[in-house]
């Protein structure tokens, strides 16, 4: 299409051969990018002057958070642990449920086309729902508290791990699966002994990675009433009690840092 | 003409890579350097364009004493010497043509260097170089889409675009399969014969060396242990180069016509 | 002991380690159940759920298809604009930070400090930044742009560093043999390699930012999030349905497009 509007440039070599050079797409990409940026600035009321004028306000809050209010710690402890529990429970359950769902979504093990594409569409729909929205809906159904948060994390984990898992299953070496089938196993058994061992290290690694991210996410779920430390964060910010917010953030950073270290350690061993 | 006079190279870890090397290579020769891994083949070649410094002795290339060159002089000097590597060393995420054009970069005016916009003349030169190695049709393909043999040809075209007097090749076919290796060697031979460019090549495959080179230099433990026409290379000579058996030595010394 | 038997015992014994880890995991798992309290669950949960689902599947088509500033298309455009501008600003800021945290570029204390800063930036929830920026710019999409920019920095810088460490430096050797200066080596040896990698990373992050931008409205930082939350708290489920459908379609389309472009950039 593009080549028809802008015909390729012809370069003649001294020995008479002619080479056609396709026109670079760079100019049109640049124009599009420029337009996108221009309209984005229009749409979002972005104004550099405001930013240059008032950026100090941002650091004003940052400096109010330092030093954090250390004796707020006892209040933080329980919600923080709740946050971790929520993400752990949601991640484990989500990852486990992801296995059968991913099995159904893999076109190389399940032969029913409709079932496979149906499951795939279901997973991508789940994945596009923002976790915060799922959590909010969950609070309407399961009431305020950690259960709603756990459900939201469960759904996100199921969608995320499920997608990565079925992609791995579909890329697996099928030879051993066929060999197992020829030994007289049914598809389920062959999956268990031929495919699952191949994808399980990656699966565990993905699940761990997802758990890492979930701890981070779980921290804000309290914002919509879905339990955990987000509730305190919401209160602190609402009352402009920035030293307490600073303490919460400080604890959160430390927790996330340690969980990341631990999970990274195990993920490295897995691969 | 390349002339090694009592050249020695000692690495910082006291390993003697080259000891008392005396070699003269005339313009237009096709020389293959053979020997075990670690014998000093690579060092020998890399001293010629000053990728390595020599410790003592003299190395003269076309009347220029290489070890006295400094900074910008080295870079100007290197432009006349092309080099081919085992690992192709291409930017795989850009097109073949852009890779070849890199050889013109040192001579560009500053604004062209920054923008990466090349003149039509340079493009024609680069395309001609690609034509010489038979991959003109791949000019606008990304390098990572090409096979190993084709990638080595891109590297060869990049070197040809430099219009060098000498091409140094460091194990150019070591990572290629036998068929493509042969094609690349054919390219080297054609370049050597038609463009009268000297080729000095490190090579593992002895049969290939014997088939294509006019002259063989055998290296063992940093010393030149054989230097002669390809026809003079017998099984005994190879055993001497690779194993260093003593009884062969006498047989060889009679044939060292070149030193 | 026969050879076979010896081989049997010689098999690497990960079992104990494995059991140990499994037991710990199991204990943690059981322990985490204590977080779930079921007292708050209302018995009407299922009824509410079915109302919600019914509402979502009968979306408010008028809202979905009007092009005023209240309509879904406009709100989606605003969300996209926030994501685009935020991603671009974040990417510009992330490049110097990436080089500052690459231990092969700067002395290790500086790299270490920059990494610590990046971890900190990454961990603070987006909503907190949103509230902080509202103080700078007032409510509206501008605050959203700044928030997206800031939360992108952490991940972008980390992935940029990985790309920098993955550089194929063999090309530099051959450029040396051609007689190139350091500047020429960077311009023609390194930038072409990094450019497509960085671009691919930025597009990936844009994809994520679109999702982030869609919830920032919760704190008043613009985008489609605010009307979504309002509709939800007012139990107007057909409006929720209209907004969610728009959002899901947008995110799926963008994801499809971004995967395609990235595949082209990385594999050619």
CSV table of C-alpha atoms in Angstrom, one decimal, chain B residues 215 226-229 232 252-259:
chain,number,residue,atom,x,y,z
B,215,UNK,CA,51.1,-20.3,0.7
B,226,UNK,CA,56.7,-23.8,8.5
B,227,UNK,CA,56.5,-21.3,5.7
B,228,UNK,CA,56.2,-22.5,2.2
B,229,UNK,CA,54.2,-23.1,-0.9
B,232,UNK,CA,55.3,-28.4,-0.4
B,252,UNK,CA,61.0,-29.5,6.8
B,253,UNK,CA,64.1,-27.4,7.1
B,254,UNK,CA,65.1,-28.4,3.6
B,255,UNK,CA,61.9,-26.9,2.2
B,256,UNK,CA,61.9,-23.6,4.0
B,257,UNK,CA,62.4,-21.7,0.9
B,258,UNK,CA,60.5,-18.6,1.9
B,259,UNK,CA,62.2,-17.5,5.1
